[in-house]
mmCIF file of C-alpha atoms in Angstrom:
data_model
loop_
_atom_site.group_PDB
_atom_site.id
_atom_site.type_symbol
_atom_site.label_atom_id
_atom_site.label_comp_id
_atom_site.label_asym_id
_atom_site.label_seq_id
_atom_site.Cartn_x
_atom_site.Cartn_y
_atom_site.Cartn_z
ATOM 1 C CA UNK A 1095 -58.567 49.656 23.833
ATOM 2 C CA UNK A 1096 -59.171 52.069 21.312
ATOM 3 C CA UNK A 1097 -62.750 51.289 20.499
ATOM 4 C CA UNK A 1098 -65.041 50.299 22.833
ATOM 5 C CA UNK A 1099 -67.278 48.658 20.473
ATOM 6 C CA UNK A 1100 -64.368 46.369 19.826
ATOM 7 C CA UNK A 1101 -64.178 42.957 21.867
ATOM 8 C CA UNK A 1102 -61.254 42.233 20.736
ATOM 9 C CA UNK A 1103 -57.881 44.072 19.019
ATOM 10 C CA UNK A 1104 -55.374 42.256 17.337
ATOM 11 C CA UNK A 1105 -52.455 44.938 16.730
ATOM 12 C CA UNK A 1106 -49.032 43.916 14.124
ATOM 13 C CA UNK A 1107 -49.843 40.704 15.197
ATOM 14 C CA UNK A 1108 -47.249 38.233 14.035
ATOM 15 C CA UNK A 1109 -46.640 34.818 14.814
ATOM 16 C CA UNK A 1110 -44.252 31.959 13.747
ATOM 17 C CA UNK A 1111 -44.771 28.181 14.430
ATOM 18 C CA UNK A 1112 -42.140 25.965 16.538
ATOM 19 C CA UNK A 1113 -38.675 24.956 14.487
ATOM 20 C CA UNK A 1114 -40.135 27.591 11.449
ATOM 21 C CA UNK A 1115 -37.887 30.693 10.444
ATOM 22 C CA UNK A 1116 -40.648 32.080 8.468
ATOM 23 C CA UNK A 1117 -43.966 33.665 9.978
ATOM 24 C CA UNK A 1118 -47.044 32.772 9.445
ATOM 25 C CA UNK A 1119 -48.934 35.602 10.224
ATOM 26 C CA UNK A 1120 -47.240 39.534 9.514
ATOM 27 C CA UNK A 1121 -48.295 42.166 10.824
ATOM 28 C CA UNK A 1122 -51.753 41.826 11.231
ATOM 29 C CA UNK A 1123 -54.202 44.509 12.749
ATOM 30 C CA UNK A 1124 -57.653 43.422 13.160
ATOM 31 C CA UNK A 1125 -60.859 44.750 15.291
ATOM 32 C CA UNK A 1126 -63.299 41.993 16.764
ATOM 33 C CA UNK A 1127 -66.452 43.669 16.695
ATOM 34 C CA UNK A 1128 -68.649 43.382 19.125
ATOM 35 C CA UNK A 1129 -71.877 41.400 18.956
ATOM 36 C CA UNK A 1130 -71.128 41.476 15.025
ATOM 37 C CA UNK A 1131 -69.786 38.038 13.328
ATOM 38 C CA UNK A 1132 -66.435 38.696 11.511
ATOM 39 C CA UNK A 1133 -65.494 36.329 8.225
ATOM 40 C CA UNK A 1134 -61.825 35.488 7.358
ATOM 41 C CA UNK A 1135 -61.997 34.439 3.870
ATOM 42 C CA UNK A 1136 -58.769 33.685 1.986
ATOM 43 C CA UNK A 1137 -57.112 30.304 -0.309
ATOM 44 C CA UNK A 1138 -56.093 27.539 2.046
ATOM 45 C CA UNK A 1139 -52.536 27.703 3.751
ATOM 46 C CA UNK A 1140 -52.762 31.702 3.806
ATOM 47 C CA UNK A 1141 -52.820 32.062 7.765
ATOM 48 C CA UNK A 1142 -56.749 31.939 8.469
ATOM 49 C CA UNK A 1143 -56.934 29.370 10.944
ATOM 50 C CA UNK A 1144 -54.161 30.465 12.589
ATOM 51 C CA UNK A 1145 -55.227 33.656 13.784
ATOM 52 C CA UNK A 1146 -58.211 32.679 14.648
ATOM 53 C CA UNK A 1147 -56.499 30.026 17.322
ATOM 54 C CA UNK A 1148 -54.204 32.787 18.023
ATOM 55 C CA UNK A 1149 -57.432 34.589 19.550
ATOM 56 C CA UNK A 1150 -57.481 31.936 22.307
ATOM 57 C CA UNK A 1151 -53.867 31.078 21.995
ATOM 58 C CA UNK A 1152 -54.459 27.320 21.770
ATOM 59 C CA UNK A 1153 -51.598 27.293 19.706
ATOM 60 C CA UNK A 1154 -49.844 27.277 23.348
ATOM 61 C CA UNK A 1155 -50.687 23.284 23.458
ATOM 62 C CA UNK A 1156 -47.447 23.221 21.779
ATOM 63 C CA UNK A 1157 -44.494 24.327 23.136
ATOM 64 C CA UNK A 1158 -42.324 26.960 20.959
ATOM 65 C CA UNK A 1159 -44.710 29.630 18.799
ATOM 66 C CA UNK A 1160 -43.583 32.788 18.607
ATOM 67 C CA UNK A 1161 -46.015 36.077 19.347
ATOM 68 C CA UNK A 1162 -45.066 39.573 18.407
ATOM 69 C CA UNK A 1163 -47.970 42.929 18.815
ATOM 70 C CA UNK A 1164 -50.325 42.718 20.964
ATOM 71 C CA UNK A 1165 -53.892 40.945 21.105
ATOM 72 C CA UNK A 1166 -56.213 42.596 23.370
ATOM 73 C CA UNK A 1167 -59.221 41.415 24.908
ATOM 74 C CA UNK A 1168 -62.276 43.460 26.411
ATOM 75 C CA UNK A 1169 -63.102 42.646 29.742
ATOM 76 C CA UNK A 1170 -66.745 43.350 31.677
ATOM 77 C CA UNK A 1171 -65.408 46.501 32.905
ATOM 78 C CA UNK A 1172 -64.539 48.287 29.993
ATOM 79 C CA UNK A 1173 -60.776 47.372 30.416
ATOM 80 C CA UNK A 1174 -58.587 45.200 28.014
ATOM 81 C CA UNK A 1175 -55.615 43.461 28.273
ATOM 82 C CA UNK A 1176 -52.882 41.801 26.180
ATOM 83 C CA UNK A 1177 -53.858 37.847 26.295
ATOM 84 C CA UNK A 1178 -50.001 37.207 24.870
ATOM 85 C CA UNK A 1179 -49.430 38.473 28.426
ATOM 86 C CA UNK A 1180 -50.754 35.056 30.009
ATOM 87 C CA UNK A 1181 -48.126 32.522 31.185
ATOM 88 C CA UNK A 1182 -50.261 30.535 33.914
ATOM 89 C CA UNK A 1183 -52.279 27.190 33.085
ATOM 90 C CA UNK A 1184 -55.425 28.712 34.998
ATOM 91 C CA UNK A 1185 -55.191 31.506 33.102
ATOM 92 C CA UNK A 1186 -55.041 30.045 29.816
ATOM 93 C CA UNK A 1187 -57.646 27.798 31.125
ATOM 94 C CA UNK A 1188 -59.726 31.627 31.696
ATOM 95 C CA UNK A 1189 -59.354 32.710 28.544
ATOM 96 C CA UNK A 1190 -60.596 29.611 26.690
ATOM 97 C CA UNK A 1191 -63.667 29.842 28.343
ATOM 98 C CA UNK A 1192 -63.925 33.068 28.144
ATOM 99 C CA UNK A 1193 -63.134 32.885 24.001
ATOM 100 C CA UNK A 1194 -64.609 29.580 23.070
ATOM 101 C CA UNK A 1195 -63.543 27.348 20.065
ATOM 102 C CA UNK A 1196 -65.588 25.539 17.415
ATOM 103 C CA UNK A 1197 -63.544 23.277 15.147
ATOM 104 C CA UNK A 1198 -63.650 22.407 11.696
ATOM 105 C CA UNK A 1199 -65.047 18.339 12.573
ATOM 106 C CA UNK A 1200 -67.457 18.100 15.076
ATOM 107 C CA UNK A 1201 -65.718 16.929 18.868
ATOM 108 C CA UNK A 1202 -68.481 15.396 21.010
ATOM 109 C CA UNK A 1203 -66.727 14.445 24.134
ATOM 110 C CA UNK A 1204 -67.205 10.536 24.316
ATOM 111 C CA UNK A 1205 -70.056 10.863 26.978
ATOM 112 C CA UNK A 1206 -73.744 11.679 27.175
ATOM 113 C CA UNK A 1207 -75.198 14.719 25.653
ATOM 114 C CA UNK A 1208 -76.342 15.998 29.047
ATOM 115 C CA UNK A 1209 -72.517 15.825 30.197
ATOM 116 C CA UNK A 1210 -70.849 16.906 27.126
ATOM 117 C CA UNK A 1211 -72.317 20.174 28.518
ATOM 118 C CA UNK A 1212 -72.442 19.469 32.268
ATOM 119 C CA UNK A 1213 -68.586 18.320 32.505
ATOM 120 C CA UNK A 1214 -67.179 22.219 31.383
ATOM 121 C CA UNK A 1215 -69.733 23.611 33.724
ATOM 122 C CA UNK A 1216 -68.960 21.936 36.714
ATOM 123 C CA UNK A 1217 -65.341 22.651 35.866
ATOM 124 C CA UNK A 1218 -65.828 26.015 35.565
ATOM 125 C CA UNK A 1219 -67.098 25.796 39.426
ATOM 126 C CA UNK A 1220 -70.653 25.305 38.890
ATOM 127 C CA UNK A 1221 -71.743 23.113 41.535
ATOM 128 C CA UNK A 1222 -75.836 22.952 41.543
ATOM 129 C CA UNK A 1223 -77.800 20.366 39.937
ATOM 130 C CA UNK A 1224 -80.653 22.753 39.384
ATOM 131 C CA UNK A 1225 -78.657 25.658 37.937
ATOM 132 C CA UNK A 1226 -76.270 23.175 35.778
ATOM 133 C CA UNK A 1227 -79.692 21.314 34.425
ATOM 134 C CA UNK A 1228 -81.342 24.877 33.749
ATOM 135 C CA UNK A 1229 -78.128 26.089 31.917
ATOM 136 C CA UNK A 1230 -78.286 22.773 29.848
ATOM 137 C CA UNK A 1231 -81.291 23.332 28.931
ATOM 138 C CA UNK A 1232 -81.042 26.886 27.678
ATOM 139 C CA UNK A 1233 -78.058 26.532 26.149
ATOM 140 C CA UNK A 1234 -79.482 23.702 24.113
ATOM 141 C CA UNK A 1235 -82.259 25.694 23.020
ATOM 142 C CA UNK A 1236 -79.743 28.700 21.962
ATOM 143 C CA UNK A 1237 -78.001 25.909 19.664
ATOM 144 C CA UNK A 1238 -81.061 25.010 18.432
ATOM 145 C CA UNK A 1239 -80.879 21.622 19.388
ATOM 146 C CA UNK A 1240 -82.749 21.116 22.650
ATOM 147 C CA UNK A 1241 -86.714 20.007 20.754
ATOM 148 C CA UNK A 1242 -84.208 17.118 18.916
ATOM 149 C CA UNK A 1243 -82.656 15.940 22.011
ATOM 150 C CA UNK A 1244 -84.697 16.947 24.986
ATOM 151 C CA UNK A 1245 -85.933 13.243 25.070
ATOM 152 C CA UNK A 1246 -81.883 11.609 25.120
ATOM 153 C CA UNK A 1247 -80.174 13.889 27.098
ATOM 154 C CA UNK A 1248 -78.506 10.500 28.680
ATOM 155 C CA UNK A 1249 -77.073 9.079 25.546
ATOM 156 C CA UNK A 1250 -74.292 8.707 23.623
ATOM 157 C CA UNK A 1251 -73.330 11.987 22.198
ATOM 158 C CA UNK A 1252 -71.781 10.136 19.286
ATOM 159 C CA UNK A 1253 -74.649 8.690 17.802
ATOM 160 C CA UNK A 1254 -76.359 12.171 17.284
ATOM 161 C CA UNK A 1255 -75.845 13.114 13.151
ATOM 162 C CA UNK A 1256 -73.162 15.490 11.865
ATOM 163 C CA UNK A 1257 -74.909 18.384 12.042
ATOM 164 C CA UNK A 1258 -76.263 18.028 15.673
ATOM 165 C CA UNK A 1259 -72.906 16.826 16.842
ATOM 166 C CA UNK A 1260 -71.831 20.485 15.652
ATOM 167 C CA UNK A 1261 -74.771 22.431 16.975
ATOM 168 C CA UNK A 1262 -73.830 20.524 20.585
ATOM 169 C CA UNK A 1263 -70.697 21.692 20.509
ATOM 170 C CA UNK A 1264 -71.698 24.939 19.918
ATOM 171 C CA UNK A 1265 -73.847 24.397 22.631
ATOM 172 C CA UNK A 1266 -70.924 23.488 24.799
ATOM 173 C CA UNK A 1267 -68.993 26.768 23.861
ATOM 174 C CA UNK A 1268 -72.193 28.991 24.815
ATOM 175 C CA UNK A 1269 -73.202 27.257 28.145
ATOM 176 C CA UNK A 1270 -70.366 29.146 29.404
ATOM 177 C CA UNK A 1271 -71.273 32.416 28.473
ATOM 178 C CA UNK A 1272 -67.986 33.662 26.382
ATOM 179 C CA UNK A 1273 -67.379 37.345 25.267
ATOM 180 C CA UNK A 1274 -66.285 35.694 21.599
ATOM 181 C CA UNK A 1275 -66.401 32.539 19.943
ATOM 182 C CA UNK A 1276 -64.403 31.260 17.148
ATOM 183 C CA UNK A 1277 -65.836 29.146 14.407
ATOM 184 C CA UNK A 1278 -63.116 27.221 12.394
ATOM 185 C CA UNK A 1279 -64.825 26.365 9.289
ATOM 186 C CA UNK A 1280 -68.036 24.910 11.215
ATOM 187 C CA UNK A 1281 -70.157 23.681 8.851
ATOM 188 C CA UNK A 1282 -67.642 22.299 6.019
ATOM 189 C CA UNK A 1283 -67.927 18.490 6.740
ATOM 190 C CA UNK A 1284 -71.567 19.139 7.028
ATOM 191 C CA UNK A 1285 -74.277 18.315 4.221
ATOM 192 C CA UNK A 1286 -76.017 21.714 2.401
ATOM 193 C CA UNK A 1287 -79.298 21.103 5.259
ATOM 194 C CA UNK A 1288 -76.768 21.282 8.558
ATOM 195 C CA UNK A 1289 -75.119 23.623 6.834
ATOM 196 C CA UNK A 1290 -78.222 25.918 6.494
ATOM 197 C CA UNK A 1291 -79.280 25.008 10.275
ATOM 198 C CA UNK A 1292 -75.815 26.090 11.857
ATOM 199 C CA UNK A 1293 -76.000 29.333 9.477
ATOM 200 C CA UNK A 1294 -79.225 30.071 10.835
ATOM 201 C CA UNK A 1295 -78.320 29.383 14.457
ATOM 202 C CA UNK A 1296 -75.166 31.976 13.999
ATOM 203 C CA UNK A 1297 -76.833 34.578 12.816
ATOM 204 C CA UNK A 1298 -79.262 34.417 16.185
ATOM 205 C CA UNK A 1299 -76.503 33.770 18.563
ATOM 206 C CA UNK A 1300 -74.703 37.409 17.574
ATOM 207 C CA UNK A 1301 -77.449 39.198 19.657
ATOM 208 C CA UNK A 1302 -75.836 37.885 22.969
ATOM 209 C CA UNK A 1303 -71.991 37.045 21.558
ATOM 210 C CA UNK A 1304 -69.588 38.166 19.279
ATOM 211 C CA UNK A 1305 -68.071 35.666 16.377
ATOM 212 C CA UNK A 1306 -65.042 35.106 14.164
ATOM 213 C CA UNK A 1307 -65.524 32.833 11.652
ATOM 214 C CA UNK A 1308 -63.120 31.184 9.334
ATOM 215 C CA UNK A 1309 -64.950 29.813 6.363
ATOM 216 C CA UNK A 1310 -63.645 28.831 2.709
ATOM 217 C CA UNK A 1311 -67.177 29.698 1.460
ATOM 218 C CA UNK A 1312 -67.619 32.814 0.402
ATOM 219 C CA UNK A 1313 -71.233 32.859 0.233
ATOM 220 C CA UNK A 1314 -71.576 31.579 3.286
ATOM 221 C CA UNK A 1315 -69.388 35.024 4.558
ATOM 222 C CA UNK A 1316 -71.421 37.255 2.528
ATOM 223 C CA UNK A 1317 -74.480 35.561 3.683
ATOM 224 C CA UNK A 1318 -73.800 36.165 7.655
ATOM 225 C CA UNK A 1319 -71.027 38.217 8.061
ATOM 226 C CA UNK A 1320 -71.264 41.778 9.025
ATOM 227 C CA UNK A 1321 -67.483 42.193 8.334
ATOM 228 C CA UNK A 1322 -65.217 39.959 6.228
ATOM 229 C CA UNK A 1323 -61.025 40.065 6.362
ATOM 230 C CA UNK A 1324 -59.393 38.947 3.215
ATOM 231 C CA UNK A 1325 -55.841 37.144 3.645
ATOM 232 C CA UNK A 1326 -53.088 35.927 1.375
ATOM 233 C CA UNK A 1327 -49.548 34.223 2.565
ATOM 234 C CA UNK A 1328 -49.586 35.615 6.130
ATOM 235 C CA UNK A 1329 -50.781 39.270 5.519
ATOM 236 C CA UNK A 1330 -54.388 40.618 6.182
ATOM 237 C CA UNK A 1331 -54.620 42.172 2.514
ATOM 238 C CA UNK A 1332 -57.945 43.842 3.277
ATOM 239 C CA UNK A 1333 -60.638 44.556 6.163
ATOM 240 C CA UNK A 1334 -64.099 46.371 5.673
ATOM 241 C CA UNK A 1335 -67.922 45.268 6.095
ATOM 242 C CA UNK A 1336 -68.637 42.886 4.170
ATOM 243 C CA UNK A 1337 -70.821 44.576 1.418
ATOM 244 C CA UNK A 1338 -67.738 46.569 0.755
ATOM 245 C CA UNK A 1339 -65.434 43.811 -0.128
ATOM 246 C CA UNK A 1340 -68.057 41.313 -1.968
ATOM 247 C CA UNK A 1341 -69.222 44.702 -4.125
ATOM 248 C CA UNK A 1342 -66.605 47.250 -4.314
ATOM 249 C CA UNK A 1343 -63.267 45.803 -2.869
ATOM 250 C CA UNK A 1344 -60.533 48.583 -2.617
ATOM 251 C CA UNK A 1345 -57.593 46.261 -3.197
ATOM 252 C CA UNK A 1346 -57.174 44.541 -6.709
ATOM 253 C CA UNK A 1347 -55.902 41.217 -5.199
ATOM 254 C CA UNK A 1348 -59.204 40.911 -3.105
ATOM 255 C CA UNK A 1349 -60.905 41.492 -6.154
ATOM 256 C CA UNK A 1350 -59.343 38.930 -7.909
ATOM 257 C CA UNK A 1351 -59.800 36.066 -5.231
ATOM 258 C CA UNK A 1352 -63.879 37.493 -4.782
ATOM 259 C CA UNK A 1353 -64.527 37.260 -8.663
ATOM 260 C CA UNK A 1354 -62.214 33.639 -8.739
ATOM 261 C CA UNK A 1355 -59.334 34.818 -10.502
ATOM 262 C CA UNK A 1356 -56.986 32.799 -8.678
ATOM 263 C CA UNK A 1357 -57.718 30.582 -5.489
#
């Protein structure tokens, strides 16, 4: 890996769907930073989501997607390695929860809230009550959620709202302590107070864990973001922090899509 401060190095990175002669992403070369949160901003169909499920290939659910470059993950060590390497079930299993996924809808699994959490743990090989109840706990707290639920930890994770569905799942994704997480629109289902909460809770969670977030709001990426990626049809127009492309983008089509000229 060239920089160390990278978690993650996505390097003419192209990818094509199953049956589909035409890529969806081209060429794309992108730095993860680390402990930094990364927007993907961009009109809807232009290839945002799907890099950012390339990042944990679950793209691989489906049989027939097509990787080109290289996407290179950091590991403990210092050392990286090419995750479009991976062929094994365990070892996609690995790398999910090592690069966890928020979607767009909150996904409660149909269970308490206490095992929404405890089921990944104890699959992950964590076998004591104490230490699985402890990391509930904390990681409840990290999500912000743990004063609102501390007293229903036994039921139904469904009947929490919208926005604390969300933060549990985010929960979920932190309980097992992953070098990046991906955030696929998180809060666009949610009302403008969720939306606020979850901002909020991002923003703390990049002092232990680096982020990638595809959003469609743009000031929600200049409001958290620390870097923001611009793409159109497949192609990763522009990269830079994200005071640079809100205030003084270098490439005209960024700076029509920031100012609304086309969308």
């Amino acid at each position: 890996m060239k920089d160390f401060n990278n978690i993650m190095e996505i390097q003419d990175f192209s990818f094509t769907y199953p049956k589909s002669q035409n890529p969806a992403l081209r060429n794309v070369t992108l730095p993860i930073r680390e402990n930094h949160i990364t927007a993907l901003i961009g009109p809807s169909g232009c290839g945002k989501s799907t890099l950012l499920r390339s990042m944990n290939r679950i793209h691989d659910i489906y049989k027939g997607c097509r990787y080109q470059g290289q996407i290179k993950l950091k590991a403990e060590d210092g050392t990286a390695s090419d995750i479009l390497d991976i062929q094994k079930e365990n070892d996609f299993i690995k790398l999910r929860q090592k690069v966890g996924m928020i979607f767009q809808k909150p996904t409660p699994f149909p269970m308490s809230i206490y095992e929404n959490i405890a089921y990944g743990l104890r699959i992950s090989g964590i076998k004591s009550r104490y230490d699985i109840e402890e990391i509930v706990e904390s990681s409840l707290r990290e999500a912000a959620l743990w004063d609102e639920v501390k007293d229903r930890l036994h039921q139904d994770a469904r009947r929490l709202s919208g926005g604390q569905q969300q933060r549990l799942c985010i929960a979920r994704v932190v309980a097992l302590k992953p070098e990046l997480m991906l955030l696929d629109e998180p809060t666009s289902a949610l009302d403008p107070i969720s939306t606020g909460a979850i901002e909020e809770m991002i923003l703390q969670l990049k002092e232990h864990y680096s982020i990638a977030i595809v959003t469609h709001n743009m000031l929600q990426a200049s409001r958290i973001s620390d870097y923001t990626g611009f793409m159109y049809l497949g192609d990763l127009v522009e990269f830079n922090d994200t005071d640079t492309i809100f205030l003084s983008p270098e490439k005209e089509q960024t700076d029509r899509y920031i100012t609304g000229k086309f969308g």
